[in-house]
Amino acid sequence: MKKYFWSLLAFAMVAMLSVSLSSCKDDGGIDEGATIVGEWIHEDGIGEADVLTFTGSLTQGEAVYTEIDDEGYPETMTSTYTFNPQTGVLKVPGFTYFDVQVKTLTTKKLKLYGFPDDDESTTFKRR
């Protein structure tokens, strides 16, 4: 009976470890080699879109934000930006007074917390 218990316990621990390791990638993060530079779009499904364009380097440059309403009218703002890939903090003073948190940055996906909505996450796709 003891042998069965220890085998079952070992199996359960391996199963729990494999589940916890496989879920780490879904938590986001910044992929090595990924850059914020480029054009990113978030479409909300009702004809509105947010477009972010970063030019410069990974850590600083110019950002252009275009908000397109459901009638296709764009509103554009321009700002400088600084980005710290170690902490995930993106500062765009022309768009918001608060730091924006980069939750995910891959070659195809940019997930921001705090922009354009102050208390929500928004996922952009590379255009």
mmCIF file of N, CA and C in Angstrom:
data_model
loop_
_atom_site.group_PDB
_atom_site.id
_atom_site.type_symbol
_atom_site.label_atom_id
_atom_site.label_comp_id
_atom_site.label_asym_id
_atom_site.label_seq_id
_atom_site.Cartn_x
_atom_site.Cartn_y
_atom_site.Cartn_z
ATOM 1 N N MET A 1 0.820 -1.184 0.000
ATOM 2 C CA MET A 1 0.000 0.000 0.000
ATOM 3 C C MET A 1 0.873 1.260 0.000
ATOM 4 N N LYS A 2 1.978 1.248 0.772
ATOM 5 C CA LYS A 2 2.868 2.405 0.833
ATOM 6 C C LYS A 2 3.481 2.680 -0.539
ATOM 7 N N LYS A 3 3.857 1.621 -1.230
ATOM 8 C CA LYS A 3 4.469 1.783 -2.548
ATOM 9 C C LYS A 3 3.477 2.429 -3.517
ATOM 10 N N TYR A 4 2.226 2.021 -3.451
ATOM 11 C CA TYR A 4 1.182 2.589 -4.301
ATOM 12 C C TYR A 4 0.987 4.078 -3.987
ATOM 13 N N PHE A 5 0.964 4.427 -2.703
ATOM 14 C CA PHE A 5 0.786 5.814 -2.280
ATOM 15 C C PHE A 5 1.910 6.702 -2.809
ATOM 16 N N TRP A 6 3.173 6.260 -2.668
ATOM 17 C CA TRP A 6 4.303 7.067 -3.117
ATOM 18 C C TRP A 6 4.333 7.198 -4.643
ATOM 19 N N SER A 7 3.935 6.150 -5.335
ATOM 20 C CA SER A 7 3.861 6.223 -6.803
ATOM 21 C C SER A 7 2.791 7.216 -7.236
ATOM 22 N N LEU A 8 1.652 7.163 -6.579
ATOM 23 C CA LEU A 8 0.566 8.088 -6.891
ATOM 24 C C LEU A 8 0.970 9.527 -6.567
ATOM 25 N N LEU A 9 1.658 9.716 -5.450
ATOM 26 C CA LEU A 9 2.117 11.046 -5.062
ATOM 27 C C LEU A 9 3.135 11.587 -6.077
ATOM 28 N N ALA A 10 4.061 10.752 -6.497
ATOM 29 C CA ALA A 10 5.050 11.178 -7.489
ATOM 30 C C ALA A 10 4.380 11.538 -8.807
ATOM 31 N N PHE A 11 3.432 10.750 -9.239
ATOM 32 C CA PHE A 11 2.697 11.031 -10.472
ATOM 33 C C PHE A 11 1.952 12.368 -10.364
ATOM 34 N N ALA A 12 1.301 12.622 -9.239
ATOM 35 C CA ALA A 12 0.557 13.865 -9.035
ATOM 36 C C ALA A 12 1.488 15.073 -9.063
ATOM 37 N N MET A 13 2.677 14.936 -8.461
ATOM 38 C CA MET A 13 3.614 16.050 -8.448
ATOM 39 C C MET A 13 4.130 16.354 -9.850
ATOM 40 N N VAL A 14 4.428 15.321 -10.623
ATOM 41 C CA VAL A 14 4.885 15.526 -12.003
ATOM 42 C C VAL A 14 3.786 16.171 -12.825
ATOM 43 N N ALA A 15 2.545 15.726 -12.652
ATOM 44 C CA ALA A 15 1.420 16.299 -13.391
ATOM 45 C C ALA A 15 1.238 17.773 -13.037
ATOM 46 N N MET A 16 1.328 18.128 -11.760
ATOM 47 C CA MET A 16 1.166 19.523 -11.347
ATOM 48 C C MET A 16 2.303 20.390 -11.879
ATOM 49 N N LEU A 17 3.526 19.881 -11.861
ATOM 50 C CA LEU A 17 4.665 20.631 -12.354
ATOM 51 C C LEU A 17 4.543 20.895 -13.852
ATOM 52 N N SER A 18 4.103 19.904 -14.604
ATOM 53 C CA SER A 18 3.978 20.101 -16.051
ATOM 54 C C SER A 18 2.875 21.095 -16.381
ATOM 55 N N VAL A 19 1.805 21.125 -15.616
ATOM 56 C CA VAL A 19 0.744 22.106 -15.834
ATOM 57 C C VAL A 19 1.244 23.505 -15.510
ATOM 58 N N SER A 20 1.956 23.658 -14.411
ATOM 59 C CA SER A 20 2.436 24.993 -14.042
ATOM 60 C C SER A 20 3.486 25.497 -15.018
ATOM 61 N N LEU A 21 4.329 24.623 -15.564
ATOM 62 C CA LEU A 21 5.334 25.056 -16.526
ATOM 63 C C LEU A 21 4.719 25.416 -17.862
ATOM 64 N N SER A 22 3.705 24.711 -18.264
ATOM 65 C CA SER A 22 3.087 25.008 -19.553
ATOM 66 C C SER A 22 2.265 26.280 -19.502
ATOM 67 N N SER A 23 1.824 26.705 -18.318
ATOM 68 C CA SER A 23 1.015 27.907 -18.240
ATOM 69 C C SER A 23 1.847 29.181 -18.185
ATOM 70 N N CYS A 24 3.142 29.095 -18.012
ATOM 71 C CA CYS A 24 3.979 30.288 -17.903
ATOM 72 C C CYS A 24 3.954 31.133 -19.167
ATOM 73 N N LYS A 25 3.947 30.549 -20.340
ATOM 74 C CA LYS A 25 3.977 31.299 -21.577
ATOM 75 C C LYS A 25 2.708 32.135 -21.755
ATOM 76 N N ASP A 26 1.580 31.669 -21.239
ATOM 77 C CA ASP A 26 0.333 32.408 -21.361
ATOM 78 C C ASP A 26 0.317 33.660 -20.498
ATOM 79 N N ASP A 27 1.231 33.753 -19.529
ATOM 80 C CA ASP A 27 1.275 34.896 -18.635
ATOM 81 C C ASP A 27 1.825 36.137 -19.318
ATOM 82 N N GLY A 28 2.317 36.000 -20.535
ATOM 83 C CA GLY A 28 2.838 37.139 -21.262
ATOM 84 C C GLY A 28 4.326 37.289 -21.041
ATOM 85 N N GLY A 29 4.770 38.516 -21.125
ATOM 86 C CA GLY A 29 6.182 38.786 -20.989
ATOM 87 C C GLY A 29 6.737 39.337 -22.294
ATOM 88 N N ILE A 30 8.002 39.636 -22.271
ATOM 89 C CA ILE A 30 8.662 40.228 -23.423
ATOM 90 C C ILE A 30 9.610 39.193 -24.009
ATOM 91 N N ASP A 31 9.332 38.795 -25.233
ATOM 92 C CA ASP A 31 10.168 37.811 -25.909
ATOM 93 C C ASP A 31 11.514 38.412 -26.276
ATOM 94 N N GLU A 32 12.545 37.610 -26.161
ATOM 95 C CA GLU A 32 13.877 38.044 -26.562
ATOM 96 C C GLU A 32 13.878 38.315 -28.062
ATOM 97 N N GLY A 33 14.404 39.442 -28.458
ATOM 98 C CA GLY A 33 14.469 39.809 -29.870
ATOM 99 C C GLY A 33 13.239 40.536 -30.383
ATOM 100 N N ALA A 34 12.159 40.576 -29.601
ATOM 101 C CA ALA A 34 10.959 41.299 -30.024
ATOM 102 C C ALA A 34 11.189 42.794 -29.841
ATOM 103 N N THR A 35 10.597 43.592 -30.711
ATOM 104 C CA THR A 35 10.750 45.043 -30.633
ATOM 105 C C THR A 35 9.394 45.723 -30.701
ATOM 106 N N ILE A 36 9.308 46.843 -30.050
ATOM 107 C CA ILE A 36 8.086 47.631 -30.059
ATOM 108 C C ILE A 36 7.969 48.457 -31.344
ATOM 109 N N VAL A 37 9.091 48.634 -32.022
ATOM 110 C CA VAL A 37 9.133 49.453 -33.237
ATOM 111 C C VAL A 37 8.286 48.795 -34.327
ATOM 112 N N GLY A 38 7.421 49.593 -34.935
ATOM 113 C CA GLY A 38 6.554 49.108 -35.999
ATOM 114 C C GLY A 38 5.153 49.650 -35.839
ATOM 115 N N GLU A 39 4.244 49.100 -36.618
ATOM 116 C CA GLU A 39 2.850 49.543 -36.591
ATOM 117 C C GLU A 39 1.988 48.445 -35.984
ATOM 118 N N TRP A 40 1.163 48.826 -35.014
ATOM 119 C CA TRP A 40 0.315 47.907 -34.263
ATOM 120 C C TRP A 40 -1.133 48.361 -34.376
ATOM 121 N N ILE A 41 -2.069 47.418 -34.479
ATOM 122 C CA ILE A 41 -3.475 47.771 -34.609
ATOM 123 C C ILE A 41 -4.328 46.943 -33.648
ATOM 124 N N HIS A 42 -5.328 47.610 -33.087
ATOM 125 C CA HIS A 42 -6.352 46.955 -32.266
ATOM 126 C C HIS A 42 -7.691 47.301 -32.895
ATOM 127 N N GLU A 43 -8.409 46.287 -33.361
ATOM 128 C CA GLU A 43 -9.744 46.488 -33.923
ATOM 129 C C GLU A 43 -10.757 45.933 -32.946
ATOM 130 N N ASP A 44 -11.795 46.738 -32.674
ATOM 131 C CA ASP A 44 -12.754 46.311 -31.663
ATOM 132 C C ASP A 44 -13.952 45.549 -32.214
ATOM 133 N N GLY A 45 -14.035 45.386 -33.523
ATOM 134 C CA GLY A 45 -15.114 44.600 -34.106
ATOM 135 C C GLY A 45 -16.355 45.377 -34.473
ATOM 136 N N ILE A 46 -16.414 46.663 -34.136
ATOM 137 C CA ILE A 46 -17.585 47.468 -34.505
ATOM 138 C C ILE A 46 -17.185 48.622 -35.418
ATOM 139 N N GLY A 47 -16.079 48.453 -36.108
ATOM 140 C CA GLY A 47 -15.634 49.461 -37.055
ATOM 141 C C GLY A 47 -14.676 50.489 -36.493
ATOM 142 N N GLU A 48 -14.361 50.390 -35.221
ATOM 143 C CA GLU A 48 -13.403 51.310 -34.615
ATOM 144 C C GLU A 48 -12.053 50.614 -34.504
ATOM 145 N N ALA A 49 -10.985 51.398 -34.537
ATOM 146 C CA ALA A 49 -9.646 50.820 -34.436
ATOM 147 C C ALA A 49 -8.706 51.808 -33.759
ATOM 148 N N ASP A 50 -7.701 51.262 -33.114
ATOM 149 C CA ASP A 50 -6.609 52.029 -32.532
ATOM 150 C C ASP A 50 -5.337 51.569 -33.227
ATOM 151 N N VAL A 51 -4.547 52.518 -33.725
ATOM 152 C CA VAL A 51 -3.301 52.197 -34.409
ATOM 153 C C VAL A 51 -2.169 52.913 -33.685
ATOM 154 N N LEU A 52 -1.153 52.150 -33.298
ATOM 155 C CA LEU A 52 0.047 52.692 -32.662
ATOM 156 C C LEU A 52 1.227 52.446 -33.583
ATOM 157 N N THR A 53 2.007 53.493 -33.832
ATOM 158 C CA THR A 53 3.198 53.357 -34.661
ATOM 159 C C THR A 53 4.385 53.891 -33.880
ATOM 160 N N PHE A 54 5.376 53.028 -33.685
ATOM 161 C CA PHE A 54 6.592 53.403 -32.977
ATOM 162 C C PHE A 54 7.743 53.443 -33.975
ATOM 163 N N THR A 55 8.463 54.562 -34.013
ATOM 164 C CA THR A 55 9.666 54.678 -34.838
ATOM 165 C C THR A 55 10.810 55.075 -33.921
ATOM 166 N N GLY A 56 11.973 54.566 -34.205
ATOM 167 C CA GLY A 56 13.141 54.833 -33.367
ATOM 168 C C GLY A 56 13.799 53.524 -33.009
ATOM 169 N N SER A 57 14.067 53.349 -31.721
ATOM 170 C CA SER A 57 14.716 52.124 -31.260
ATOM 171 C C SER A 57 13.800 51.413 -30.276
ATOM 172 N N LEU A 58 14.262 50.288 -29.769
ATOM 173 C CA LEU A 58 13.488 49.545 -28.778
ATOM 174 C C LEU A 58 13.202 50.395 -27.546
ATOM 175 N N THR A 59 14.131 51.254 -27.163
ATOM 176 C CA THR A 59 14.009 51.965 -25.889
ATOM 177 C C THR A 59 13.531 53.404 -25.978
ATOM 178 N N GLN A 60 13.576 54.027 -27.167
ATOM 179 C CA GLN A 60 13.102 55.411 -27.267
ATOM 180 C C GLN A 60 12.835 55.794 -28.715
ATOM 181 N N GLY A 61 12.015 56.817 -28.881
ATOM 182 C CA GLY A 61 11.720 57.300 -30.220
ATOM 183 C C GLY A 61 10.437 58.094 -30.245
ATOM 184 N N GLU A 62 9.747 58.024 -31.377
ATOM 185 C CA GLU A 62 8.494 58.750 -31.564
ATOM 186 C C GLU A 62 7.348 57.761 -31.694
ATOM 187 N N ALA A 63 6.213 58.117 -31.091
ATOM 188 C CA ALA A 63 5.013 57.292 -31.156
ATOM 189 C C ALA A 63 3.882 58.116 -31.763
ATOM 190 N N VAL A 64 3.135 57.494 -32.659
ATOM 191 C CA VAL A 64 1.954 58.115 -33.255
ATOM 192 C C VAL A 64 0.764 57.221 -32.930
ATOM 193 N N TYR A 65 -0.263 57.828 -32.344
ATOM 194 C CA TYR A 65 -1.490 57.101 -32.000
ATOM 195 C C TYR A 65 -2.621 57.642 -32.852
ATOM 196 N N THR A 66 -3.288 56.751 -33.581
ATOM 197 C CA THR A 66 -4.433 57.133 -34.397
ATOM 198 C C THR A 66 -5.638 56.335 -33.927
ATOM 199 N N GLU A 67 -6.682 57.058 -33.548
ATOM 200 C CA GLU A 67 -7.941 56.442 -33.151
ATOM 201 C C GLU A 67 -8.931 56.668 -34.292
ATOM 202 N N ILE A 68 -9.465 55.572 -34.817
ATOM 203 C CA ILE A 68 -10.403 55.651 -35.942
ATOM 204 C C ILE A 68 -11.780 55.280 -35.421
ATOM 205 N N ASP A 69 -12.749 56.203 -35.562
ATOM 206 C CA ASP A 69 -14.088 55.924 -35.052
ATOM 207 C C ASP A 69 -14.883 55.068 -36.049
ATOM 208 N N ASP A 70 -16.112 54.733 -35.666
ATOM 209 C CA ASP A 70 -16.919 53.829 -36.487
ATOM 210 C C ASP A 70 -17.343 54.429 -37.828
ATOM 211 N N GLU A 71 -17.134 55.719 -38.023
ATOM 212 C CA GLU A 71 -17.423 56.353 -39.309
ATOM 213 C C GLU A 71 -16.151 56.545 -40.139
ATOM 214 N N GLY A 72 -15.034 56.064 -39.627
ATOM 215 C CA GLY A 72 -13.775 56.110 -40.364
ATOM 216 C C GLY A 72 -12.976 57.385 -40.195
ATOM 217 N N TYR A 73 -13.403 58.245 -39.265
ATOM 218 C CA TYR A 73 -12.675 59.491 -39.051
ATOM 219 C C TYR A 73 -11.511 59.274 -38.089
ATOM 220 N N PRO A 74 -10.298 59.600 -38.514
ATOM 221 C CA PRO A 74 -9.143 59.400 -37.630
ATOM 222 C C PRO A 74 -8.850 60.632 -36.768
ATOM 223 N N GLU A 75 -8.377 60.380 -35.567
ATOM 224 C CA GLU A 75 -7.846 61.422 -34.687
ATOM 225 C C GLU A 75 -6.433 60.976 -34.322
ATOM 226 N N THR A 76 -5.445 61.829 -34.597
ATOM 227 C CA THR A 76 -4.051 61.440 -34.447
ATOM 228 C C THR A 76 -3.349 62.304 -33.411
ATOM 229 N N MET A 77 -2.520 61.635 -32.584
ATOM 230 C CA MET A 77 -1.676 62.311 -31.605
ATOM 231 C C MET A 77 -0.242 61.799 -31.783
ATOM 232 N N THR A 78 0.721 62.663 -31.518
ATOM 233 C CA THR A 78 2.131 62.296 -31.636
ATOM 234 C C THR A 78 2.830 62.590 -30.313
ATOM 235 N N SER A 79 3.777 61.739 -29.942
ATOM 236 C CA SER A 79 4.519 61.909 -28.699
ATOM 237 C C SER A 79 5.873 61.224 -28.823
ATOM 238 N N THR A 80 6.738 61.515 -27.893
ATOM 239 C CA THR A 80 7.961 60.729 -27.741
ATOM 240 C C THR A 80 7.613 59.530 -26.862
ATOM 241 N N TYR A 81 8.486 58.524 -26.840
ATOM 242 C CA TYR A 81 8.302 57.406 -25.926
ATOM 243 C C TYR A 81 9.646 56.937 -25.398
ATOM 244 N N THR A 82 9.605 56.343 -24.220
ATOM 245 C CA THR A 82 10.731 55.594 -23.685
ATOM 246 C C THR A 82 10.173 54.262 -23.214
ATOM 247 N N PHE A 83 10.936 53.202 -23.414
ATOM 248 C CA PHE A 83 10.508 51.864 -23.047
ATOM 249 C C PHE A 83 11.644 51.138 -22.357
ATOM 250 N N ASN A 84 11.352 50.570 -21.203
ATOM 251 C CA ASN A 84 12.322 49.772 -20.461
ATOM 252 C C ASN A 84 11.921 48.305 -20.595
ATOM 253 N N PRO A 85 12.603 47.529 -21.430
ATOM 254 C CA PRO A 85 12.212 46.131 -21.634
ATOM 255 C C PRO A 85 12.386 45.248 -20.394
ATOM 256 N N GLN A 86 13.256 45.646 -19.457
ATOM 257 C CA GLN A 86 13.439 44.848 -18.248
ATOM 258 C C GLN A 86 12.225 44.952 -17.320
ATOM 259 N N THR A 87 11.645 46.136 -17.207
ATOM 260 C CA THR A 87 10.497 46.324 -16.321
ATOM 261 C C THR A 87 9.170 46.306 -17.063
ATOM 262 N N GLY A 88 9.216 46.488 -18.385
ATOM 263 C CA GLY A 88 7.989 46.536 -19.175
ATOM 264 C C GLY A 88 7.281 47.873 -19.110
ATOM 265 N N VAL A 89 7.944 48.907 -18.597
ATOM 266 C CA VAL A 89 7.313 50.226 -18.459
ATOM 267 C C VAL A 89 7.514 51.032 -19.739
ATOM 268 N N LEU A 90 6.395 51.486 -20.288
ATOM 269 C CA LEU A 90 6.368 52.329 -21.477
ATOM 270 C C LEU A 90 5.851 53.701 -21.059
ATOM 271 N N LYS A 91 6.638 54.728 -21.323
ATOM 272 C CA LYS A 91 6.226 56.103 -20.998
ATOM 273 C C LYS A 91 5.960 56.840 -22.301
ATOM 274 N N VAL A 92 4.729 57.341 -22.424
ATOM 275 C CA VAL A 92 4.317 58.094 -23.606
ATOM 276 C C VAL A 92 3.614 59.351 -23.092
ATOM 277 N N PRO A 93 4.391 60.384 -22.740
ATOM 278 C CA PRO A 93 3.813 61.546 -22.064
ATOM 279 C C PRO A 93 2.773 62.309 -22.879
ATOM 280 N N GLY A 94 2.821 62.228 -24.183
ATOM 281 C CA GLY A 94 1.823 62.924 -24.994
ATOM 282 C C GLY A 94 0.469 62.246 -25.025
ATOM 283 N N PHE A 95 0.406 60.978 -24.567
ATOM 284 C CA PHE A 95 -0.849 60.227 -24.583
ATOM 285 C C PHE A 95 -1.451 60.051 -23.195
ATOM 286 N N THR A 96 -0.592 59.881 -22.190
ATOM 287 C CA THR A 96 -1.068 59.626 -20.837
ATOM 288 C C THR A 96 -0.027 60.083 -19.825
ATOM 289 N N TYR A 97 -0.508 60.516 -18.666
ATOM 290 C CA TYR A 97 0.397 60.922 -17.589
ATOM 291 C C TYR A 97 0.927 59.716 -16.825
ATOM 292 N N PHE A 98 0.250 58.591 -16.953
ATOM 293 C CA PHE A 98 0.611 57.390 -16.219
ATOM 294 C C PHE A 98 1.516 56.493 -17.062
ATOM 295 N N ASP A 99 2.309 55.687 -16.386
ATOM 296 C CA ASP A 99 3.122 54.695 -17.082
ATOM 297 C C ASP A 99 2.208 53.618 -17.641
ATOM 298 N N VAL A 100 2.517 53.164 -18.837
ATOM 299 C CA VAL A 100 1.798 52.073 -19.474
ATOM 300 C C VAL A 100 2.622 50.811 -19.245
ATOM 301 N N GLN A 101 1.978 49.730 -18.874
ATOM 302 C CA GLN A 101 2.684 48.476 -18.631
ATOM 303 C C GLN A 101 2.560 47.571 -19.856
ATOM 304 N N VAL A 102 3.700 47.173 -20.414
ATOM 305 C CA VAL A 102 3.712 46.220 -21.522
ATOM 306 C C VAL A 102 3.623 44.826 -20.908
ATOM 307 N N LYS A 103 2.476 44.184 -21.051
ATOM 308 C CA LYS A 103 2.247 42.857 -20.485
ATOM 309 C C LYS A 103 2.805 41.766 -21.384
ATOM 310 N N THR A 104 2.680 41.955 -22.707
ATOM 311 C CA THR A 104 3.164 40.981 -23.679
ATOM 312 C C THR A 104 3.769 41.723 -24.855
ATOM 313 N N LEU A 105 4.937 41.278 -25.297
ATOM 314 C CA LEU A 105 5.559 41.802 -26.509
ATOM 315 C C LEU A 105 6.215 40.636 -27.227
ATOM 316 N N THR A 106 5.656 40.282 -28.376
ATOM 317 C CA THR A 106 6.235 39.266 -29.242
ATOM 318 C C THR A 106 6.413 39.901 -30.618
ATOM 319 N N THR A 107 6.804 39.115 -31.598
ATOM 320 C CA THR A 107 6.947 39.660 -32.949
ATOM 321 C C THR A 107 5.597 39.984 -33.564
ATOM 322 N N LYS A 108 4.503 39.435 -33.012
ATOM 323 C CA LYS A 108 3.175 39.635 -33.599
ATOM 324 C C LYS A 108 2.153 40.240 -32.655
ATOM 325 N N LYS A 109 2.462 40.336 -31.359
ATOM 326 C CA LYS A 109 1.463 40.736 -30.370
ATOM 327 C C LYS A 109 2.048 41.730 -29.377
ATOM 328 N N LEU A 110 1.262 42.769 -29.071
ATOM 329 C CA LEU A 110 1.614 43.780 -28.076
ATOM 330 C C LEU A 110 0.402 43.967 -27.177
ATOM 331 N N LYS A 111 0.535 43.595 -25.912
ATOM 332 C CA LYS A 111 -0.557 43.756 -24.962
ATOM 333 C C LYS A 111 -0.168 44.818 -23.950
ATOM 334 N N LEU A 112 -0.967 45.891 -23.905
ATOM 335 C CA LEU A 112 -0.692 47.025 -23.027
ATOM 336 C C LEU A 112 -1.743 47.114 -21.939
ATOM 337 N N TYR A 113 -1.304 47.437 -20.726
ATOM 338 C CA TYR A 113 -2.230 47.753 -19.652
ATOM 339 C C TYR A 113 -2.118 49.246 -19.365
ATOM 340 N N GLY A 114 -3.245 49.932 -19.453
ATOM 341 C CA GLY A 114 -3.261 51.360 -19.152
ATOM 342 C C GLY A 114 -3.284 52.254 -20.372
ATOM 343 N N PHE A 115 -3.401 51.695 -21.560
ATOM 344 C CA PHE A 115 -3.532 52.502 -22.765
ATOM 345 C C PHE A 115 -4.197 51.688 -23.853
ATOM 346 N N PRO A 116 -5.159 52.203 -24.582
ATOM 347 C CA PRO A 116 -5.718 53.540 -24.476
ATOM 348 C C PRO A 116 -6.694 53.723 -23.321
ATOM 349 N N ASP A 117 -7.173 52.633 -22.718
ATOM 350 C CA ASP A 117 -8.047 52.748 -21.547
ATOM 351 C C ASP A 117 -7.201 52.635 -20.288
ATOM 352 N N ASP A 118 -7.436 53.553 -19.345
ATOM 353 C CA ASP A 118 -6.594 53.646 -18.155
ATOM 354 C C ASP A 118 -6.577 52.397 -17.293
ATOM 355 N N ASP A 119 -7.695 51.682 -17.219
ATOM 356 C CA ASP A 119 -7.780 50.563 -16.280
ATOM 357 C C ASP A 119 -8.053 49.220 -16.960
ATOM 358 N N GLU A 120 -7.622 49.091 -18.214
ATOM 359 C CA GLU A 120 -7.851 47.854 -18.942
ATOM 360 C C GLU A 120 -6.620 47.473 -19.757
ATOM 361 N N SER A 121 -6.597 46.217 -20.173
ATOM 362 C CA SER A 121 -5.566 45.743 -21.095
ATOM 363 C C SER A 121 -6.123 45.769 -22.511
ATOM 364 N N THR A 122 -5.269 46.128 -23.449
ATOM 365 C CA THR A 122 -5.630 46.152 -24.864
ATOM 366 C C THR A 122 -4.571 45.390 -25.629
ATOM 367 N N THR A 123 -5.002 44.493 -26.506
ATOM 368 C CA THR A 123 -4.074 43.698 -27.301
ATOM 369 C C THR A 123 -4.030 44.239 -28.729
ATOM 370 N N PHE A 124 -2.823 44.552 -29.178
ATOM 371 C CA PHE A 124 -2.578 45.022 -30.529
ATOM 372 C C PHE A 124 -1.890 43.913 -31.314
ATOM 373 N N LYS A 125 -2.152 43.873 -32.606
ATOM 374 C CA LYS A 125 -1.454 42.943 -33.504
ATOM 375 C C LYS A 125 -0.587 43.736 -34.444
ATOM 376 N N ARG A 126 0.563 43.157 -34.789
ATOM 377 C CA ARG A 126 1.464 43.836 -35.715
ATOM 378 C C ARG A 126 0.789 43.909 -37.082
ATOM 379 N N ARG A 127 0.884 45.069 -37.674
ATOM 380 C CA ARG A 127 0.254 45.300 -38.967
ATOM 381 C C ARG A 127 1.241 45.080 -40.077
#
